[in-house]
Coordinates of N, CA and C in Angstrom, one line a residue:
Chain C
D1 N 39.1 93.2 50.7 CA 39.6 93.4 52.0 C 38.6 92.9 53.0
A2 N 39.1 92.1 54.0 CA 38.2 91.6 55.0 C 37.7 92.7 55.9
K3 N 36.5 92.5 56.5 CA 35.9 93.5 57.3 C 35.8 93.1 58.7
T4 N 35.7 94.1 59.6 CA 35.5 93.8 61.0 C 34.2 94.5 61.5
T5 N 33.6 93.9 62.5 CA 32.4 94.4 63.1 C 32.6 94.6 64.6
Q6 N 32.3 95.9 65.1 CA 32.5 96.2 66.5 C 31.3 96.9 67.0
P7 N 31.0 96.8 68.3 CA 29.9 97.6 68.9 C 30.3 99.1 68.7
N8 N 29.2 99.9 68.5 CA 29.5 101.4 68.4 C 30.1 102.0 69.6
S9 N 29.6 101.6 70.8 CA 30.1 102.2 72.0 C 30.0 101.2 73.2
M10 N 30.8 101.5 74.2 CA 30.8 100.7 75.4 C 31.2 101.6 76.5
E11 N 30.8 101.2 77.7 CA 31.1 102.0 78.9 C 31.8 101.1 79.9
S12 N 32.7 101.6 80.7 CA 33.4 100.9 81.8 C 33.6 101.8 83.0
N13 N 33.6 101.2 84.1 CA 34.0 101.9 85.3 C 35.5 102.0 85.4
E14 N 36.0 103.1 86.0 CA 37.4 103.2 86.2 C 37.9 102.1 87.0
E15 N 39.1 101.6 86.7 CA 39.9 100.6 87.4 C 39.3 99.2 87.3
E16 N 38.3 99.0 86.4 CA 37.8 97.7 86.2 C 38.3 97.2 84.8
P17 N 38.3 95.9 84.6 CA 38.7 95.4 83.2 C 37.7 95.7 82.2
V18 N 38.2 95.9 80.9 CA 37.3 96.2 79.8 C 37.6 95.1 78.7
H19 N 36.5 94.6 78.2 CA 36.7 93.6 77.1 C 36.0 94.2 75.8
L20 N 36.8 94.5 74.8 CA 36.3 95.1 73.6 C 36.2 94.0 72.5
P21 N 35.0 93.6 72.1 CA 35.0 92.5 71.1 C 35.1 93.0 69.6
C22 N 35.5 92.1 68.8 CA 35.5 92.4 67.3 C 35.3 91.1 66.6
N23 N 34.3 91.1 65.6 CA 34.1 90.0 64.8 C 34.7 90.2 63.4
H24 N 35.3 89.2 62.9 CA 36.0 89.2 61.6 C 35.8 87.8 60.9
S25 N 34.6 87.5 60.6 CA 34.2 86.2 60.1 C 34.9 85.8 58.8
T26 N 35.3 86.8 58.0 CA 35.8 86.6 56.7 C 37.4 86.6 56.7
I27 N 38.0 86.6 57.8 CA 39.4 86.7 57.9 C 40.1 85.5 57.1
S28 N 41.2 85.9 56.5 CA 41.9 84.9 55.8 C 43.1 84.4 56.6
G29 N 43.8 83.3 56.2 CA 44.8 82.7 57.0 C 46.0 83.6 57.2
T30 N 46.2 84.6 56.3 CA 47.4 85.5 56.4 C 47.1 86.8 57.0
D31 N 45.9 87.1 57.4 CA 45.5 88.4 57.9 C 45.9 88.5 59.4
Y32 N 46.6 89.6 59.7 CA 46.9 89.9 61.1 C 45.8 90.8 61.7
I33 N 45.6 90.6 62.9 CA 44.5 91.3 63.7 C 45.3 92.5 64.4
H34 N 44.9 93.7 64.1 CA 45.5 94.9 64.7 C 44.5 95.6 65.5
W35 N 44.9 96.2 66.6 CA 44.1 97.1 67.3 C 44.8 98.5 67.5
Y36 N 44.0 99.5 67.2 CA 44.5 100.9 67.4 C 43.5 101.7 68.2
R37 N 43.9 102.7 68.8 CA 43.0 103.6 69.5 C 43.3 105.0 69.1
Q38 N 42.2 105.9 69.2 CA 42.4 107.3 68.8 C 41.7 108.1 69.8
L39 N 42.6 109.0 70.4 CA 42.1 110.0 71.4 C 41.6 111.2 70.6
P40 N 40.7 112.0 71.2 CA 40.3 113.2 70.4 C 41.4 114.1 69.9
S41 N 41.3 114.5 68.7 CA 42.3 115.4 68.1 C 43.7 114.8 68.0
Q42 N 43.8 113.5 68.0 CA 45.1 112.9 67.8 C 45.0 111.8 66.7
G43 N 46.2 111.4 66.2 CA 46.3 110.3 65.3 C 46.1 109.0 66.0
P44 N 45.7 108.0 65.2 CA 45.5 106.6 65.9 C 46.8 106.2 66.5
E45 N 46.7 105.4 67.5 CA 47.9 104.9 68.3 C 47.8 103.4 68.3
Y46 N 48.9 102.8 67.9 CA 49.0 101.3 67.9 C 48.8 100.8 69.4
V47 N 48.0 99.7 69.5 CA 47.8 99.1 70.8 C 48.5 97.7 70.8
I48 N 48.1 96.9 69.9 CA 48.5 95.5 69.9 C 48.2 94.8 68.6
H49 N 48.9 93.7 68.2 CA 48.4 93.0 67.1 C 48.9 91.5 67.3
G50 N 48.2 90.6 66.5 CA 48.5 89.2 66.6 C 48.0 88.4 65.4
L51 N 48.4 87.2 65.3 CA 48.0 86.4 64.2 C 47.1 85.2 64.6
T52 N 47.6 84.4 65.5 CA 46.9 83.2 66.0 C 46.8 83.1 67.5
S53 N 48.0 83.4 68.1 CA 48.1 83.2 69.6 C 47.7 84.4 70.3
N54 N 47.3 84.3 71.5 CA 47.0 85.4 72.4 C 48.3 86.2 72.6
V55 N 48.2 87.5 72.7 CA 49.3 88.4 72.8 C 49.1 89.3 74.0
N56 N 50.2 89.7 74.7 CA 50.2 90.6 75.8 C 51.3 91.7 75.6
N57 N 51.0 92.9 75.9 CA 52.0 93.9 76.0 C 51.7 94.8 77.2
R58 N 52.4 95.9 77.3 CA 52.2 96.8 78.5 C 50.9 97.5 78.5
M59 N 50.3 97.6 77.3 CA 49.1 98.4 77.2 C 47.8 97.5 77.4
A60 N 47.9 96.3 76.8 CA 46.7 95.5 76.7 C 47.0 94.0 76.5
S61 N 45.9 93.2 76.4 CA 46.0 91.8 76.0 C 45.1 91.6 74.8
L62 N 45.5 90.7 73.9 CA 44.6 90.4 72.7 C 44.3 88.9 72.8
A63 N 43.0 88.6 72.9 CA 42.6 87.2 72.9 C 42.0 86.9 71.6
I64 N 42.5 85.9 70.9 CA 42.1 85.5 69.5 C 41.4 84.2 69.6
A65 N 40.2 84.1 69.1 CA 39.4 82.9 69.1 C 40.1 81.8 68.3
E66 N 39.9 80.5 68.6 CA 40.6 79.5 68.0 C 40.4 79.4 66.5
D67 N 39.1 79.7 66.0 CA 38.8 79.8 64.6 C 39.2 81.1 64.0
R68 N 39.7 82.0 64.8 CA 40.1 83.4 64.3 C 39.0 84.2 63.8
K69 N 37.8 83.9 64.0 CA 36.7 84.7 63.4 C 36.3 85.8 64.4
S70 N 36.9 85.9 65.5 CA 36.7 87.0 66.5 C 37.9 87.2 67.4
S71 N 37.9 88.3 68.0 CA 39.0 88.6 68.9 C 38.5 89.6 69.9
T72 N 39.2 89.7 71.0 CA 38.8 90.6 72.1 C 40.1 91.4 72.6
L73 N 40.0 92.7 72.7 CA 41.0 93.5 73.3 C 40.6 93.6 74.8
I74 N 41.6 93.4 75.6 CA 41.4 93.4 77.1 C 42.3 94.5 77.7
L75 N 41.6 95.5 78.3 CA 42.3 96.5 79.1 C 42.1 96.1 80.5
H76 N 43.2 95.8 81.2 CA 43.1 95.1 82.5 C 42.5 96.0 83.6
R77 N 42.9 97.3 83.6 CA 42.3 98.3 84.5 C 42.1 99.6 83.8
A78 N 40.9 99.9 83.5 CA 40.6 101.1 82.7 C 40.9 102.3 83.5
T79 N 41.5 103.3 82.9 CA 41.7 104.6 83.4 C 41.0 105.6 82.6
L80 N 40.9 106.8 83.1 CA 40.2 107.9 82.3 C 41.0 108.2 81.0
R81 N 42.3 107.9 81.0 CA 43.1 108.1 79.8 C 42.8 107.1 78.7
D82 N 42.1 106.0 79.1 CA 41.8 105.0 78.1 C 40.5 105.3 77.3
A83 N 39.9 106.4 77.7 CA 38.7 106.8 76.9 C 39.1 107.2 75.5
A84 N 38.6 106.5 74.5 CA 39.1 106.7 73.1 C 38.2 105.9 72.2
V85 N 38.4 106.0 70.9 CA 37.8 105.1 69.9 C 38.8 104.0 69.6
Y86 N 38.3 102.8 69.7 CA 39.2 101.6 69.5 C 38.8 101.0 68.2
Y87 N 39.8 100.8 67.4 CA 39.6 100.2 66.0 C 40.2 98.8 66.0
C88 N 39.5 97.9 65.5 CA 40.0 96.5 65.2 C 40.1 96.4 63.7
I89 N 41.3 96.1 63.2 CA 41.6 96.1 61.8 C 42.3 94.9 61.3
L90 N 42.0 94.4 60.2 CA 42.7 93.2 59.6 C 43.7 93.7 58.6
R91 N 44.9 93.3 58.7 CA 45.9 93.7 57.7 C 46.4 92.4 57.0
D92 N 46.4 92.4 55.6 CA 46.9 91.3 54.9 C 48.4 91.5 54.6
L93 N 48.9 90.7 53.7 CA 50.4 90.8 53.4 C 50.7 92.0 52.6
G94 N 49.7 92.7 52.1 CA 50.0 93.9 51.3 C 50.0 95.1 52.2
N95 N 49.9 96.3 51.6 CA 50.0 97.5 52.3 C 48.6 98.3 52.4
Q96 N 47.5 97.5 52.4 CA 46.2 98.1 52.6 C 45.7 97.9 54.0
F97 N 45.3 99.0 54.6 CA 44.9 99.0 56.0 C 43.7 99.8 56.1
Y98 N 42.5 99.2 56.2 CA 41.3 99.8 56.2 C 40.6 99.8 57.6
F99 N 40.2 101.0 58.1 CA 39.6 101.1 59.4 C 38.1 100.7 59.3
G100 N 37.6 100.0 60.3 CA 36.2 99.8 60.5 C 35.6 101.0 61.3
T101 N 34.4 100.9 61.8 CA 33.7 102.0 62.4 C 34.2 102.2 63.8
G102 N 34.8 101.2 64.5 CA 35.4 101.4 65.8 C 34.4 101.4 66.9
T103 N 34.9 101.2 68.2 CA 34.1 101.3 69.4 C 34.5 102.5 70.2
S104 N 33.6 103.4 70.6 CA 33.9 104.5 71.4 C 33.8 104.1 72.9
L105 N 34.9 104.1 73.6 CA 34.9 103.6 75.0 C 34.8 104.8 75.9
T106 N 33.8 104.8 76.8 CA 33.6 105.8 77.8 C 34.0 105.2 79.2
V107 N 34.9 105.9 79.9 CA 35.3 105.4 81.2 C 34.7 106.3 82.3
I108 N 33.9 105.6 83.2 CA 33.2 106.4 84.2 C 34.0 106.4 85.5
P109 N 34.2 107.6 86.0 CA 35.0 107.7 87.2 C 34.3 107.1 88.4
Chain T
D1 N 64.5 107.7 66.9 CA 63.3 108.5 66.6 C 62.2 107.5 66.2
T2 N 61.1 107.6 66.9 CA 60.0 106.6 66.7 C 58.7 107.4 66.3
E3 N 58.8 108.5 65.7 CA 57.7 109.4 65.4 C 57.5 109.7 64.0
V4 N 56.2 109.9 63.6 CA 55.9 110.5 62.3 C 55.5 112.0 62.6
T5 N 56.2 112.9 61.9 CA 56.0 114.3 62.2 C 55.2 114.9 61.0
Q6 N 54.1 115.6 61.3 CA 53.3 116.2 60.2 C 53.3 117.7 60.4
T7 N 53.5 118.4 59.3 CA 53.4 119.9 59.4 C 52.6 120.4 58.2
P8 N 51.9 121.5 58.3 CA 51.6 122.2 59.6 C 50.5 121.4 60.4
K9 N 50.3 121.8 61.6 CA 49.3 121.1 62.4 C 47.9 121.6 62.1
H10 N 47.8 122.9 61.6 CA 46.6 123.5 61.2 C 46.8 124.3 59.9
L11 N 45.8 124.3 59.0 CA 45.9 125.0 57.8 C 44.6 125.5 57.3
V12 N 44.5 126.7 57.0 CA 43.3 127.3 56.5 C 43.6 127.8 55.1
M13 N 42.9 127.4 54.1 CA 43.2 127.8 52.7 C 41.9 128.1 51.9
G14 N 42.1 129.0 51.0 CA 40.9 129.3 50.1 C 40.9 128.3 49.0
M15 N 39.7 128.4 48.3 CA 39.5 127.4 47.2 C 40.4 127.6 46.0
T16 N 41.0 128.7 45.9 CA 41.9 128.9 44.8 C 43.4 128.8 45.1
N17 N 43.7 128.5 46.4 CA 45.1 128.4 46.9 C 45.7 127.1 46.5
K18 N 47.0 127.1 46.5 CA 47.8 125.9 46.4 C 48.6 125.8 47.7
K19 N 48.5 124.6 48.4 CA 49.3 124.4 49.6 C 49.8 123.0 49.6
S20 N 50.7 122.7 50.5 CA 51.2 121.3 50.7 C 51.3 120.9 52.1
L21 N 51.0 119.7 52.4 CA 51.1 119.0 53.7 C 52.4 118.2 53.6
K22 N 53.1 118.2 54.8 CA 54.4 117.5 54.8 C 54.3 116.4 55.9
C23 N 55.0 115.3 55.6 CA 55.1 114.2 56.6 C 56.5 113.7 56.6
E24 N 57.1 113.4 57.7 CA 58.5 113.0 57.8 C 58.6 111.9 58.9
Q25 N 59.4 110.8 58.5 CA 59.7 109.8 59.5 C 61.1 109.3 59.3
H26 N 61.8 109.0 60.4 CA 63.2 108.5 60.3 C 63.3 107.1 61.0
M27 N 62.3 106.3 60.8 CA 62.4 104.9 61.3 C 62.8 103.9 60.3
G28 N 63.1 104.4 59.1 CA 63.5 103.4 58.1 C 62.3 102.7 57.4
H29 N 61.1 103.2 57.7 CA 59.9 102.5 57.2 C 59.8 102.8 55.7
R30 N 59.6 101.8 54.9 CA 59.5 101.9 53.4 C 58.1 102.0 52.8
A31 N 57.1 102.0 53.7 CA 55.7 102.2 53.3 C 55.2 103.4 54.0
M32 N 54.5 104.3 53.2 CA 54.0 105.5 53.8 C 52.6 105.7 53.2
Y33 N 51.7 106.4 54.0 CA 50.3 106.4 53.7 C 49.7 107.8 54.0
W34 N 48.7 108.2 53.2 CA 47.9 109.3 53.6 C 46.4 108.8 53.8
Y35 N 45.9 109.3 54.9 CA 44.5 109.1 55.2 C 43.8 110.4 55.4
K36 N 42.4 110.4 55.2 CA 41.6 111.5 55.4 C 40.5 111.1 56.4
Q37 N 40.3 112.0 57.4 CA 39.3 111.7 58.5 C 38.4 112.8 58.7
K38 N 37.1 112.6 58.4 CA 36.1 113.5 58.7 C 35.6 113.3 60.2
A39 N 35.0 114.4 60.7 CA 34.6 114.3 62.1 C 33.7 113.1 62.5
K40 N 34.1 112.4 63.5 CA 33.3 111.3 64.0 C 33.2 110.1 63.0
K41 N 34.2 110.1 62.1 CA 34.3 109.0 61.2 C 35.6 108.3 61.3
P42 N 35.8 107.1 60.8 CA 37.1 106.5 60.8 C 38.0 107.0 59.7
P43 N 39.3 106.9 59.8 CA 40.2 107.4 58.7 C 39.9 106.6 57.5
E44 N 40.0 107.3 56.3 CA 39.8 106.6 55.0 C 41.1 106.7 54.3
L45 N 41.5 105.5 53.8 CA 42.8 105.5 53.0 C 42.7 106.3 51.7
M46 N 43.8 107.1 51.5 CA 43.8 107.8 50.2 C 44.9 107.3 49.3
F47 N 46.1 107.2 49.8 CA 47.3 106.8 49.0 C 48.2 106.0 49.8
V48 N 48.9 105.1 49.1 CA 50.0 104.2 49.7 C 51.2 104.3 48.8
Y49 N 52.3 104.6 49.4 CA 53.6 104.6 48.8 C 54.4 103.4 49.4
S50 N 55.0 102.6 48.5 CA 55.9 101.5 48.9 C 57.2 101.7 48.2
Y51 N 58.3 101.8 48.9 CA 59.6 102.0 48.3 C 59.6 103.2 47.4
E52 N 59.0 104.3 47.8 CA 58.9 105.6 47.2 C 58.1 105.5 45.9
K53 N 57.4 104.5 45.6 CA 56.5 104.4 44.4 C 55.1 104.3 44.9
L54 N 54.2 105.1 44.2 CA 52.8 105.0 44.5 C 52.2 103.7 44.1
S55 N 51.7 103.0 45.1 CA 51.2 101.6 44.9 C 49.6 101.6 45.0
I56 N 49.0 102.5 45.7 CA 47.6 102.5 45.8 C 47.1 103.9 45.8
N57 N 46.1 104.2 44.9 CA 45.4 105.4 44.9 C 43.9 105.1 45.0
E58 N 43.3 105.4 46.1 CA 41.9 105.0 46.3 C 40.9 106.0 45.6
S59 N 41.1 106.1 44.3 CA 40.2 107.0 43.5 C 40.1 108.4 44.0
V60 N 41.2 108.9 44.5 CA 41.2 110.3 45.1 C 41.2 111.3 43.9
P61 N 40.4 112.4 44.1 CA 40.3 113.4 43.1 C 41.7 114.0 42.8
S62 N 41.9 114.5 41.6 CA 43.2 115.0 41.2 C 43.6 116.3 41.8
R63 N 42.7 116.9 42.5 CA 43.1 118.1 43.3 C 44.0 117.8 44.5
F64 N 44.1 116.5 44.8 CA 45.1 116.0 45.8 C 46.2 115.3 45.0
S65 N 47.4 115.7 45.2 CA 48.5 115.1 44.5 C 49.6 114.7 45.4
P66 N 49.9 113.4 45.6 CA 50.9 113.0 46.5 C 52.3 113.0 45.9
E67 N 53.3 113.0 46.7 CA 54.6 113.0 46.3 C 55.5 112.3 47.3
C68 N 56.4 111.5 46.9 CA 57.3 110.9 47.9 C 58.8 111.1 47.4
P69 N 59.4 112.2 47.8 CA 60.7 112.6 47.2 C 61.8 111.7 47.7
N70 N 61.7 111.1 48.9 CA 62.7 110.1 49.3 C 62.0 109.2 50.4
S71 N 62.8 108.3 50.9 CA 62.2 107.3 51.8 C 61.7 107.9 53.2
S72 N 62.1 109.1 53.5 CA 61.7 109.7 54.8 C 60.6 110.7 54.7
L73 N 60.3 111.2 53.4 CA 59.4 112.3 53.3 C 58.2 111.9 52.4
L74 N 57.0 112.4 52.8 CA 55.8 112.3 52.0 C 55.1 113.6 52.0
N75 N 54.7 114.1 50.8 CA 54.0 115.3 50.7 C 52.6 115.1 50.1
L76 N 51.7 116.0 50.4 CA 50.4 116.0 49.8 C 50.1 117.4 49.3
H77 N 50.2 117.5 48.0 CA 49.9 118.9 47.4 C 48.4 119.1 47.1
L78 N 48.0 120.2 47.5 CA 46.6 120.6 47.5 C 46.3 121.7 46.5
H79 N 45.3 121.6 45.7 CA 45.0 122.7 44.7 C 43.5 122.7 44.4
A80 N 42.9 123.9 44.4 CA 41.5 124.0 44.1 C 40.6 123.1 44.9
L81 N 40.8 123.1 46.2 CA 40.0 122.3 47.1 C 38.6 122.9 47.3
Q82 N 37.7 122.0 47.7 CA 36.4 122.4 48.0 C 36.2 122.4 49.5
P83 N 35.2 123.1 50.0 CA 34.9 123.1 51.5 C 34.7 121.7 52.0
E84 N 34.1 120.8 51.3 CA 33.9 119.5 51.8 C 35.2 118.7 51.9
D85 N 36.3 119.2 51.5 CA 37.6 118.6 51.7 C 38.2 118.9 53.1
S86 N 37.6 119.8 53.8 CA 38.0 120.1 55.1 C 37.9 118.8 56.0
A87 N 39.0 118.5 56.6 CA 39.1 117.3 57.4 C 40.5 117.2 58.1
L88 N 40.7 116.2 58.9 CA 42.0 115.9 59.5 C 42.7 114.9 58.5
Y89 N 43.9 115.3 58.1 CA 44.7 114.5 57.2 C 45.8 113.9 57.9
L90 N 45.8 112.5 57.9 CA 46.8 111.8 58.7 C 47.8 111.1 57.8
C91 N 49.0 111.1 58.2 CA 50.1 110.4 57.6 C 50.5 109.2 58.5
A92 N 50.9 108.1 57.9 CA 51.4 107.0 58.6 C 52.5 106.3 57.9
S93 N 53.3 105.5 58.6 CA 54.4 104.7 58.0 C 54.4 103.4 58.7
S94 N 55.0 102.4 57.9 CA 55.2 101.1 58.5 C 56.3 100.4 57.7
P95 N 56.9 99.3 58.2 CA 57.6 98.4 57.4 C 56.6 97.8 56.4
P96 N 57.0 97.4 55.2 CA 56.0 96.8 54.3 C 55.6 95.4 54.8
G97 N 54.4 95.0 54.5 CA 54.0 93.6 54.9 C 53.1 93.7 56.1
G98 N 52.4 92.6 56.3 CA 51.3 92.6 57.3 C 51.7 92.3 58.7
T99 N 53.0 92.0 58.9 CA 53.4 91.6 60.3 C 53.7 92.8 61.2
Y100 N 53.6 94.0 60.7 CA 54.0 95.1 61.5 C 52.9 96.1 61.6
G101 N 52.9 96.9 62.7 CA 52.0 97.9 63.0 C 52.3 99.2 62.2
Y102 N 51.4 100.1 62.3 CA 51.6 101.4 61.7 C 51.9 102.4 62.8
T103 N 52.7 103.5 62.4 CA 52.9 104.6 63.2 C 52.2 105.8 62.6
F104 N 51.3 106.4 63.3 CA 50.6 107.6 62.7 C 51.2 108.9 63.2
G105 N 51.1 109.9 62.4 CA 51.3 111.3 62.9 C 50.1 111.8 63.6
S106 N 50.2 113.0 64.1 CA 49.0 113.6 64.8 C 48.1 114.3 63.9
G107 N 48.5 114.5 62.6 CA 47.6 115.0 61.6 C 47.7 116.5 61.4
T108 N 47.2 116.9 60.2 CA 47.0 118.3 59.8 C 45.5 118.6 59.8
R109 N 45.0 119.5 60.5 CA 43.6 119.9 60.5 C 43.5 120.9 59.4
L110 N 42.8 120.6 58.3 CA 42.6 121.4 57.1 C 41.2 122.0 57.1
T111 N 41.2 123.3 56.9 CA 39.9 124.0 56.7 C 40.0 124.7 55.4
V112 N 39.0 124.4 54.5 CA 38.9 125.1 53.2 C 37.8 126.1 53.2
V113 N 38.1 127.4 52.9 CA 37.1 128.4 53.0 C 36.8 129.0 51.7

């Protein structure tokens, strides 16, 4: 299973954009890039996923490098409710879904 | 219905007890998963069921016994657990294949005494 590398922690000021990076240099052509976040004492929550093209939804944007070896989750205006652990995960065509260590995001009021 | 429901939310059990965790979804997802999460660690995959058949067992000790009685239900039977098995147990479901995201339940907080 392909692995991902993320910074352990990041900080952002409230109402400013946040860019959360993820490296996945061993990604294969059929791996989808998924992002989840987990608030304290809750299950992980789906944020966004993509294959090759950049993706946008109501929660965030996903920017995927042209060589697909890295990606960036973009929160356009961080709020206090966005403070969570963010996981970048590669999912292949099978049903194996392995979490990396994730990035703990702190939002400063 | 777009949720995965896990019961109970909290469970305290002795090392000689037998208990079960329950997970239910009505989204028509044919893949279901059990994860274990220790404090300040990422979730670890335990079991995967695909079309009600066990497809992945990540070398989990036999004191954990999964069961998928139908496409909407997933159980995890617990017997003779150790204190180090105390953790948050998460259930998830998804359509099979890589193009879809997972839906997670809020978990069962298990304490073994």
